[in-house]
Amino acid sequence: MPMDFRRQQTAKDRLALDWHFPVYAPDLVEQPADDGKTNSGRASVALPREKALLEIKGKDHRPLLVVRECGFCKGTDDALLSRRLNNEKTLLLTKWFHCVKLPNHVLTAEHPFRNLFAAEHPPHLFLCRHDGSEVMNLDGQQTQAQLWAAMEELLAREYEGDAKQAVRGILRCLNEYDTLDSLEAEFRVRLEETLDKDGAKSPKVRALQRKIDAIAKDRADVEAREHELLDLRLRPLKAADDQAVGVRGG
């Protein structure tokens, strides 16, 4: 069987970006109409930055990774991901962020989330703590090394575990998933062929089923290791505050 170095389905699923697309829905307000009556509508106004942060983060205390789309990257993740380089490390690091994507028109004066971005030279994306502090602005043209450094610096403040080490371990898990997916697919094809040719009572069928069952056990073992690696343990809020102060103070 020729070697297939492409990621298989399990790894692809693990590498999917989990975007949150927040929508601000204020209470209905009464607005005067041309005929002297009133119509119900939604007020469109830029929220204060603190209120906008509360709206996008909800009760999630993970650090934030916020991307605004532009006319060039709309519908893509180009502001975050490289078109030429392997993005797997970036994608795995996002697992410990609350990832938010905002539309192109977020920079219009009346957009509720306008004040998340500076009035002059607004960043294409930024990282920050859940409360909006420790902001790291990026212009969308950053190198992977610059992006990883910023992500890892913030994760080190916010989590007890080591994100760099966890990423290395998870990448090994993805490689194992690829092997298991490929073997399982091969054995299932052979099982169907053997069932058609020799029938369900064939010893070959039982042997192939045992191999498939063994793969399921191996997969469960990998999943357990992956789950442990993903659990970096978010610092309690007070501890995270103290850690951030310590980093700033050197």
PDB file of C-alpha atoms in Angstrom:
ATOM      1  CA  MET A   1       0.000   0.000   0.000  1.00  0.00           C
ATOM      2  CA  PRO A   2       1.563   3.365  -1.015  1.00  0.00           C
ATOM      3  CA  MET A   3       2.295   5.834   1.763  1.00  0.00           C
ATOM      4  CA  ASP A   4      -0.175   8.716   2.049  1.00  0.00           C
ATOM      5  CA  PHE A   5       1.324  11.699   3.848  1.00  0.00           C
ATOM      6  CA  ARG A   6      -1.841  13.789   3.721  1.00  0.00           C
ATOM      7  CA  ARG A   7      -3.737  14.339   6.931  1.00  0.00           C
ATOM      8  CA  GLN A   8      -6.578  11.879   7.414  1.00  0.00           C
ATOM      9  CA  GLN A   9     -10.066  12.755   8.620  1.00  0.00           C
ATOM     10  CA  THR A  10      -9.493  12.577  12.386  1.00  0.00           C
ATOM     11  CA  ALA A  11      -6.516  14.935  12.213  1.00  0.00           C
ATOM     12  CA  LYS A  12      -8.417  17.281   9.892  1.00  0.00           C
ATOM     13  CA  ASP A  13     -11.249  17.445  12.414  1.00  0.00           C
ATOM     14  CA  ARG A  14      -8.809  18.220  15.229  1.00  0.00           C
ATOM     15  CA  LEU A  15      -7.221  21.028  13.201  1.00  0.00           C
ATOM     16  CA  ALA A  16     -10.483  22.823  12.416  1.00  0.00           C
ATOM     17  CA  LEU A  17     -10.689  26.419  13.631  1.00  0.00           C
ATOM     18  CA  ASP A  18     -13.478  27.069  16.121  1.00  0.00           C
ATOM     19  CA  TRP A  19     -14.633  30.608  15.324  1.00  0.00           C
ATOM     20  CA  HIS A  20     -17.188  32.565  17.315  1.00  0.00           C
ATOM     21  CA  PHE A  21     -19.156  35.132  15.291  1.00  0.00           C
ATOM     22  CA  PRO A  22     -20.723  37.447  17.894  1.00  0.00           C
ATOM     23  CA  VAL A  23     -23.836  39.451  17.092  1.00  0.00           C
ATOM     24  CA  TYR A  24     -24.963  42.309  19.290  1.00  0.00           C
ATOM     25  CA  ALA A  25     -28.731  42.316  19.772  1.00  0.00           C
ATOM     26  CA  PRO A  26     -29.780  45.299  21.922  1.00  0.00           C
ATOM     27  CA  ASP A  27     -33.318  45.817  23.126  1.00  0.00           C
ATOM     28  CA  LEU A  28     -35.812  47.248  20.679  1.00  0.00           C
ATOM     29  CA  VAL A  29     -36.159  51.020  20.858  1.00  0.00           C
ATOM     30  CA  GLU A  30     -38.940  53.291  19.663  1.00  0.00           C
ATOM     31  CA  GLN A  31     -37.918  55.461  16.715  1.00  0.00           C
ATOM     32  CA  PRO A  32     -40.002  58.318  15.226  1.00  0.00           C
ATOM     33  CA  ALA A  33     -41.369  57.706  11.730  1.00  0.00           C
ATOM     34  CA  ASP A  34     -42.080  60.232   8.987  1.00  0.00           C
ATOM     35  CA  ASP A  35     -45.840  59.955   9.537  1.00  0.00           C
ATOM     36  CA  GLY A  36     -45.565  61.040  13.155  1.00  0.00           C
ATOM     37  CA  LYS A  37     -45.951  57.521  14.492  1.00  0.00           C
ATOM     38  CA  THR A  38     -43.219  55.417  15.990  1.00  0.00           C
ATOM     39  CA  ASN A  39     -41.516  52.315  14.663  1.00  0.00           C
ATOM     40  CA  SER A  40     -39.645  49.710  16.626  1.00  0.00           C
ATOM     41  CA  GLY A  41     -36.040  49.246  15.578  1.00  0.00           C
ATOM     42  CA  ARG A  42     -32.627  48.388  16.910  1.00  0.00           C
ATOM     43  CA  ALA A  43     -30.295  51.184  17.855  1.00  0.00           C
ATOM     44  CA  SER A  44     -27.013  51.062  15.960  1.00  0.00           C
ATOM     45  CA  VAL A  45     -24.282  52.590  18.081  1.00  0.00           C
ATOM     46  CA  ALA A  46     -20.664  51.815  18.899  1.00  0.00           C
ATOM     47  CA  LEU A  47     -20.423  50.341  22.378  1.00  0.00           C
ATOM     48  CA  PRO A  48     -17.785  51.450  24.868  1.00  0.00           C
ATOM     49  CA  ARG A  49     -14.783  49.131  24.635  1.00  0.00           C
ATOM     50  CA  GLU A  50     -15.478  47.464  27.995  1.00  0.00           C
ATOM     51  CA  LYS A  51     -19.075  46.704  27.006  1.00  0.00           C
ATOM     52  CA  ALA A  52     -17.998  45.420  23.593  1.00  0.00           C
ATOM     53  CA  LEU A  53     -15.509  43.056  25.265  1.00  0.00           C
ATOM     54  CA  LEU A  54     -18.201  41.725  27.568  1.00  0.00           C
ATOM     55  CA  GLU A  55     -20.432  41.088  24.577  1.00  0.00           C
ATOM     56  CA  ILE A  56     -17.863  39.110  22.597  1.00  0.00           C
ATOM     57  CA  LYS A  57     -16.355  37.084  25.434  1.00  0.00           C
ATOM     58  CA  GLY A  58     -19.475  36.189  27.391  1.00  0.00           C
ATOM     59  CA  LYS A  59     -18.538  33.936  30.311  1.00  0.00           C
ATOM     60  CA  ASP A  60     -15.445  32.548  28.571  1.00  0.00           C
ATOM     61  CA  HIS A  61     -12.287  33.401  30.530  1.00  0.00           C
ATOM     62  CA  ARG A  62      -9.843  32.110  27.953  1.00  0.00           C
ATOM     63  CA  PRO A  63      -7.599  34.693  26.287  1.00  0.00           C
ATOM     64  CA  LEU A  64      -9.085  36.285  23.188  1.00  0.00           C
ATOM     65  CA  LEU A  65      -7.910  36.060  19.594  1.00  0.00           C
ATOM     66  CA  VAL A  66      -9.919  38.587  17.587  1.00  0.00           C
ATOM     67  CA  VAL A  67      -9.753  38.880  13.795  1.00  0.00           C
ATOM     68  CA  ARG A  68     -11.542  41.445  11.662  1.00  0.00           C
ATOM     69  CA  GLU A  69     -12.135  40.617   8.046  1.00  0.00           C
ATOM     70  CA  CYS A  70     -11.181  43.009   5.274  1.00  0.00           C
ATOM     71  CA  GLY A  71     -12.130  43.302   1.627  1.00  0.00           C
ATOM     72  CA  PHE A  72      -9.227  41.070   0.611  1.00  0.00           C
ATOM     73  CA  CYS A  73      -9.501  38.277   3.184  1.00  0.00           C
ATOM     74  CA  LYS A  74     -13.284  38.086   3.601  1.00  0.00           C
ATOM     75  CA  GLY A  75     -14.403  34.484   3.868  1.00  0.00           C
ATOM     76  CA  THR A  76     -10.873  33.220   4.528  1.00  0.00           C
ATOM     77  CA  ASP A  77      -8.481  32.921   7.461  1.00  0.00           C
ATOM     78  CA  ASP A  78      -5.627  34.614   5.597  1.00  0.00           C
ATOM     79  CA  ALA A  79      -5.083  37.244   8.309  1.00  0.00           C
ATOM     80  CA  LEU A  80      -4.160  34.437  10.706  1.00  0.00           C
ATOM     81  CA  LEU A  81      -2.896  31.587   8.540  1.00  0.00           C
ATOM     82  CA  SER A  82      -0.136  31.385   5.961  1.00  0.00           C
ATOM     83  CA  ARG A  83      -0.924  30.502   2.357  1.00  0.00           C
ATOM     84  CA  ARG A  84       2.518  28.950   1.858  1.00  0.00           C
ATOM     85  CA  LEU A  85       3.582  27.410   5.163  1.00  0.00           C
ATOM     86  CA  ASN A  86       2.293  24.633   7.379  1.00  0.00           C
ATOM     87  CA  ASN A  87      -0.325  26.093   9.743  1.00  0.00           C
ATOM     88  CA  GLU A  88      -0.761  23.153  12.093  1.00  0.00           C
ATOM     89  CA  LYS A  89       1.058  24.736  15.030  1.00  0.00           C
ATOM     90  CA  THR A  90      -1.011  27.907  14.670  1.00  0.00           C
ATOM     91  CA  LEU A  91      -4.232  25.915  14.522  1.00  0.00           C
ATOM     92  CA  LEU A  92      -3.339  23.923  17.625  1.00  0.00           C
ATOM     93  CA  LEU A  93      -2.394  27.038  19.590  1.00  0.00           C
ATOM     94  CA  THR A  94      -5.849  28.481  18.858  1.00  0.00           C
ATOM     95  CA  LYS A  95      -7.374  25.648  20.899  1.00  0.00           C
ATOM     96  CA  TRP A  96      -6.571  27.592  24.066  1.00  0.00           C
ATOM     97  CA  PHE A  97      -7.999  30.894  22.808  1.00  0.00           C
ATOM     98  CA  HIS A  98     -11.541  32.151  22.465  1.00  0.00           C
ATOM     99  CA  CYS A  99     -11.367  32.868  18.729  1.00  0.00           C
ATOM    100  CA  VAL A 100     -13.619  35.670  17.496  1.00  0.00           C
ATOM    101  CA  LYS A 101     -14.115  36.774  13.906  1.00  0.00           C
ATOM    102  CA  LEU A 102     -15.730  40.121  13.116  1.00  0.00           C
ATOM    103  CA  PRO A 103     -16.997  41.362   9.734  1.00  0.00           C
ATOM    104  CA  ASN A 104     -15.356  43.833   7.399  1.00  0.00           C
ATOM    105  CA  HIS A 105     -17.753  46.637   8.357  1.00  0.00           C
ATOM    106  CA  VAL A 106     -16.763  46.468  12.036  1.00  0.00           C
ATOM    107  CA  LEU A 107     -14.724  49.635  11.411  1.00  0.00           C
ATOM    108  CA  THR A 108     -17.781  51.703  10.517  1.00  0.00           C
ATOM    109  CA  ALA A 109     -18.468  54.361  13.139  1.00  0.00           C
ATOM    110  CA  GLU A 110     -21.822  52.922  14.233  1.00  0.00           C
ATOM    111  CA  HIS A 111     -20.834  49.250  14.475  1.00  0.00           C
ATOM    112  CA  PRO A 112     -21.348  47.964  18.055  1.00  0.00           C
ATOM    113  CA  PHE A 113     -17.814  46.517  18.188  1.00  0.00           C
ATOM    114  CA  ARG A 114     -16.017  49.446  16.533  1.00  0.00           C
ATOM    115  CA  ASN A 115     -14.235  50.465  19.738  1.00  0.00           C
ATOM    116  CA  LEU A 116     -12.439  47.148  20.013  1.00  0.00           C
ATOM    117  CA  PHE A 117     -10.059  48.592  17.422  1.00  0.00           C
ATOM    118  CA  ALA A 118      -7.940  51.725  17.593  1.00  0.00           C
ATOM    119  CA  ALA A 119      -9.268  54.779  15.765  1.00  0.00           C
ATOM    120  CA  GLU A 120      -5.985  55.148  13.880  1.00  0.00           C
ATOM    121  CA  HIS A 121      -4.155  52.185  12.358  1.00  0.00           C
ATOM    122  CA  PRO A 122      -6.612  49.530  13.584  1.00  0.00           C
ATOM    123  CA  PRO A 123      -4.978  46.088  13.747  1.00  0.00           C
ATOM    124  CA  HIS A 124      -6.135  43.255  11.531  1.00  0.00           C
ATOM    125  CA  LEU A 125      -6.140  40.982  14.557  1.00  0.00           C
ATOM    126  CA  PHE A 126      -5.212  41.171  18.192  1.00  0.00           C
ATOM    127  CA  LEU A 127      -4.633  38.928  21.178  1.00  0.00           C
ATOM    128  CA  CYS A 128      -5.520  39.905  24.723  1.00  0.00           C
ATOM    129  CA  ARG A 129      -6.559  38.584  28.093  1.00  0.00           C
ATOM    130  CA  HIS A 130     -10.250  37.888  28.637  1.00  0.00           C
ATOM    131  CA  ASP A 131     -10.675  41.332  30.221  1.00  0.00           C
ATOM    132  CA  GLY A 132      -9.107  43.169  27.277  1.00  0.00           C
ATOM    133  CA  SER A 133      -5.762  43.862  28.936  1.00  0.00           C
ATOM    134  CA  GLU A 134      -2.300  42.852  27.683  1.00  0.00           C
ATOM    135  CA  VAL A 135      -3.274  43.616  24.071  1.00  0.00           C
ATOM    136  CA  MET A 136      -0.954  42.395  21.314  1.00  0.00           C
ATOM    137  CA  ASN A 137      -1.812  43.960  17.942  1.00  0.00           C
ATOM    138  CA  LEU A 138      -0.923  42.284  14.645  1.00  0.00           C
ATOM    139  CA  ASP A 139      -1.340  43.650  11.130  1.00  0.00           C
ATOM    140  CA  GLY A 140      -2.157  40.426   9.277  1.00  0.00           C
ATOM    141  CA  GLN A 141       1.263  40.452   7.577  1.00  0.00           C
ATOM    142  CA  GLN A 142       3.085  39.055  10.607  1.00  0.00           C
ATOM    143  CA  THR A 143       5.419  36.095  10.195  1.00  0.00           C
ATOM    144  CA  GLN A 144       4.531  32.771  11.723  1.00  0.00           C
ATOM    145  CA  ALA A 145       7.361  33.218  14.208  1.00  0.00           C
ATOM    146  CA  GLN A 146       5.946  36.573  15.328  1.00  0.00           C
ATOM    147  CA  LEU A 147       2.447  35.135  15.658  1.00  0.00           C
ATOM    148  CA  TRP A 148       3.615  32.081  17.600  1.00  0.00           C
ATOM    149  CA  ALA A 149       5.718  34.202  19.942  1.00  0.00           C
ATOM    150  CA  ALA A 150       2.730  36.407  20.762  1.00  0.00           C
ATOM    151  CA  MET A 151       0.368  33.466  21.228  1.00  0.00           C
ATOM    152  CA  GLU A 152       2.797  31.505  23.390  1.00  0.00           C
ATOM    153  CA  GLU A 153       3.613  34.532  25.534  1.00  0.00           C
ATOM    154  CA  LEU A 154      -0.040  35.093  26.364  1.00  0.00           C
ATOM    155  CA  LEU A 155      -0.755  31.405  26.906  1.00  0.00           C
ATOM    156  CA  ALA A 156       2.154  31.186  29.355  1.00  0.00           C
ATOM    157  CA  ARG A 157       0.507  33.905  31.451  1.00  0.00           C
ATOM    158  CA  GLU A 158      -2.985  32.462  31.326  1.00  0.00           C
ATOM    159  CA  TYR A 159      -2.401  28.717  31.692  1.00  0.00           C
ATOM    160  CA  GLU A 160      -0.508  26.569  34.149  1.00  0.00           C
ATOM    161  CA  GLY A 161       0.597  24.062  31.497  1.00  0.00           C
ATOM    162  CA  ASP A 162       3.188  24.494  28.753  1.00  0.00           C
ATOM    163  CA  ALA A 163       1.528  25.150  25.372  1.00  0.00           C
ATOM    164  CA  LYS A 164       4.734  24.543  23.405  1.00  0.00           C
ATOM    165  CA  GLN A 165       5.188  21.105  24.910  1.00  0.00           C
ATOM    166  CA  ALA A 166       1.492  20.304  24.500  1.00  0.00           C
ATOM    167  CA  VAL A 167       1.560  21.197  20.795  1.00  0.00           C
ATOM    168  CA  ARG A 168       4.483  18.842  20.211  1.00  0.00           C
ATOM    169  CA  GLY A 169       2.602  16.045  21.937  1.00  0.00           C
ATOM    170  CA  ILE A 170      -0.638  16.700  20.063  1.00  0.00           C
ATOM    171  CA  LEU A 171       1.191  16.673  16.727  1.00  0.00           C
ATOM    172  CA  ARG A 172       2.432  13.191  17.613  1.00  0.00           C
ATOM    173  CA  CYS A 173      -1.171  12.227  18.370  1.00  0.00           C
ATOM    174  CA  LEU A 174      -2.260  13.524  14.958  1.00  0.00           C
ATOM    175  CA  ASN A 175       0.376  11.359  13.292  1.00  0.00           C
ATOM    176  CA  GLU A 176      -0.933   8.348  15.181  1.00  0.00           C
ATOM    177  CA  TYR A 177      -4.498   9.187  14.165  1.00  0.00           C
ATOM    178  CA  ASP A 178      -3.374   9.282  10.534  1.00  0.00           C
ATOM    179  CA  THR A 179      -1.887   5.805  10.834  1.00  0.00           C
ATOM    180  CA  LEU A 180      -4.981   4.444  12.565  1.00  0.00           C
ATOM    181  CA  ASP A 181      -7.360   6.047  10.054  1.00  0.00           C
ATOM    182  CA  SER A 182      -5.405   4.612   7.120  1.00  0.00           C
ATOM    183  CA  LEU A 183      -5.213   1.133   8.630  1.00  0.00           C
ATOM    184  CA  GLU A 184      -8.883   1.111   9.580  1.00  0.00           C
ATOM    185  CA  ALA A 185      -9.927   2.200   6.087  1.00  0.00           C
ATOM    186  CA  GLU A 186      -7.768  -0.541   4.550  1.00  0.00           C
ATOM    187  CA  PHE A 187      -9.080  -3.242   6.899  1.00  0.00           C
ATOM    188  CA  ARG A 188     -12.699  -2.224   6.333  1.00  0.00           C
ATOM    189  CA  VAL A 189     -12.296  -2.458   2.568  1.00  0.00           C
ATOM    190  CA  ARG A 190     -10.709  -5.896   2.940  1.00  0.00           C
ATOM    191  CA  LEU A 191     -13.480  -6.919   5.347  1.00  0.00           C
ATOM    192  CA  GLU A 192     -16.205  -6.007   2.852  1.00  0.00           C
ATOM    193  CA  GLU A 193     -14.393  -7.857   0.078  1.00  0.00           C
ATOM    194  CA  THR A 194     -13.903 -10.927   2.269  1.00  0.00           C
ATOM    195  CA  LEU A 195     -17.545 -10.923   3.375  1.00  0.00           C
ATOM    196  CA  ASP A 196     -18.676 -10.852  -0.245  1.00  0.00           C
ATOM    197  CA  LYS A 197     -16.254 -13.587  -1.265  1.00  0.00           C
ATOM    198  CA  ASP A 198     -16.122 -15.960   1.733  1.00  0.00           C
ATOM    199  CA  GLY A 199     -19.166 -15.114   3.866  1.00  0.00           C
ATOM    200  CA  ALA A 200     -19.555 -13.971   7.465  1.00  0.00           C
ATOM    201  CA  LYS A 201     -18.339 -17.254   8.974  1.00  0.00           C
ATOM    202  CA  SER A 202     -14.938 -17.107   7.301  1.00  0.00           C
ATOM    203  CA  PRO A 203     -11.919 -17.109   9.667  1.00  0.00           C
ATOM    204  CA  LYS A 204     -10.534 -14.261   7.548  1.00  0.00           C
ATOM    205  CA  VAL A 205     -13.544 -12.140   8.494  1.00  0.00           C
ATOM    206  CA  ARG A 206     -13.006 -12.772  12.195  1.00  0.00           C
ATOM    207  CA  ALA A 207      -9.296 -11.956  11.866  1.00  0.00           C
ATOM    208  CA  LEU A 208     -10.010  -8.656  10.123  1.00  0.00           C
ATOM    209  CA  GLN A 209     -12.649  -7.740  12.691  1.00  0.00           C
ATOM    210  CA  ARG A 210     -10.128  -8.365  15.483  1.00  0.00           C
ATOM    211  CA  LYS A 211      -7.721  -5.973  13.754  1.00  0.00           C
ATOM    212  CA  ILE A 212     -10.435  -3.320  13.520  1.00  0.00           C
ATOM    213  CA  ASP A 213     -11.296  -3.809  17.197  1.00  0.00           C
ATOM    214  CA  ALA A 214      -7.619  -3.417  18.107  1.00  0.00           C
ATOM    215  CA  ILE A 215      -7.510  -0.133  16.190  1.00  0.00           C
ATOM    216  CA  ALA A 216     -10.493   1.123  18.195  1.00  0.00           C
ATOM    217  CA  LYS A 217      -8.604   0.370  21.416  1.00  0.00           C
ATOM    218  CA  ASP A 218      -5.476   2.105  20.141  1.00  0.00           C
ATOM    219  CA  ARG A 219      -7.582   5.098  19.110  1.00  0.00           C
ATOM    220  CA  ALA A 220      -9.071   5.358  22.601  1.00  0.00           C
ATOM    221  CA  ASP A 221      -5.549   5.369  24.072  1.00  0.00           C
ATOM    222  CA  VAL A 222      -4.485   8.212  21.751  1.00  0.00           C
ATOM    223  CA  GLU A 223      -7.642  10.170  22.573  1.00  0.00           C
ATOM    224  CA  ALA A 224      -6.904   9.873  26.289  1.00  0.00           C
ATOM    225  CA  ARG A 225      -3.377  11.242  25.786  1.00  0.00           C
ATOM    226  CA  GLU A 226      -4.662  14.018  23.552  1.00  0.00           C
ATOM    227  CA  HIS A 227      -7.288  15.020  26.119  1.00  0.00           C
ATOM    228  CA  GLU A 228      -4.627  15.233  28.820  1.00  0.00           C
ATOM    229  CA  LEU A 229      -2.370  17.351  26.596  1.00  0.00           C
ATOM    230  CA  LEU A 230      -5.201  19.765  25.784  1.00  0.00           C
ATOM    231  CA  ASP A 231      -5.929  20.360  29.461  1.00  0.00           C
ATOM    232  CA  LEU A 232      -3.441  23.151  30.208  1.00  0.00           C
ATOM    233  CA  ARG A 233      -5.518  24.282  33.202  1.00  0.00           C
ATOM    234  CA  LEU A 234      -6.575  27.902  32.885  1.00  0.00           C
ATOM    235  CA  ARG A 235      -5.202  29.855  35.832  1.00  0.00           C
ATOM    236  CA  PRO A 236      -7.745  31.131  38.362  1.00  0.00           C
ATOM    237  CA  LEU A 237      -8.489  34.788  37.633  1.00  0.00           C
ATOM    238  CA  LYS A 238      -6.484  36.178  40.573  1.00  0.00           C
ATOM    239  CA  ALA A 239      -3.503  33.950  39.802  1.00  0.00           C
ATOM    240  CA  ALA A 240      -3.587  35.007  36.157  1.00  0.00           C
ATOM    241  CA  ASP A 241      -3.666  38.664  37.213  1.00  0.00           C
ATOM    242  CA  ASP A 242      -0.621  38.143  39.437  1.00  0.00           C
ATOM    243  CA  GLN A 243       1.185  36.295  36.645  1.00  0.00           C
ATOM    244  CA  ALA A 244       0.553  39.148  34.201  1.00  0.00           C
ATOM    245  CA  VAL A 245       1.889  41.680  36.684  1.00  0.00           C
ATOM    246  CA  GLY A 246       4.964  39.536  37.246  1.00  0.00           C
ATOM    247  CA  VAL A 247       5.673  39.323  33.527  1.00  0.00           C
ATOM    248  CA  ARG A 248       5.341  43.085  33.084  1.00  0.00           C
ATOM    249  CA  GLY A 249       7.519  43.730  36.099  1.00  0.00           C
ATOM    250  CA  GLY A 250      10.227  41.369  34.880  1.00  0.00           C
TER     251      GLY A 250
END
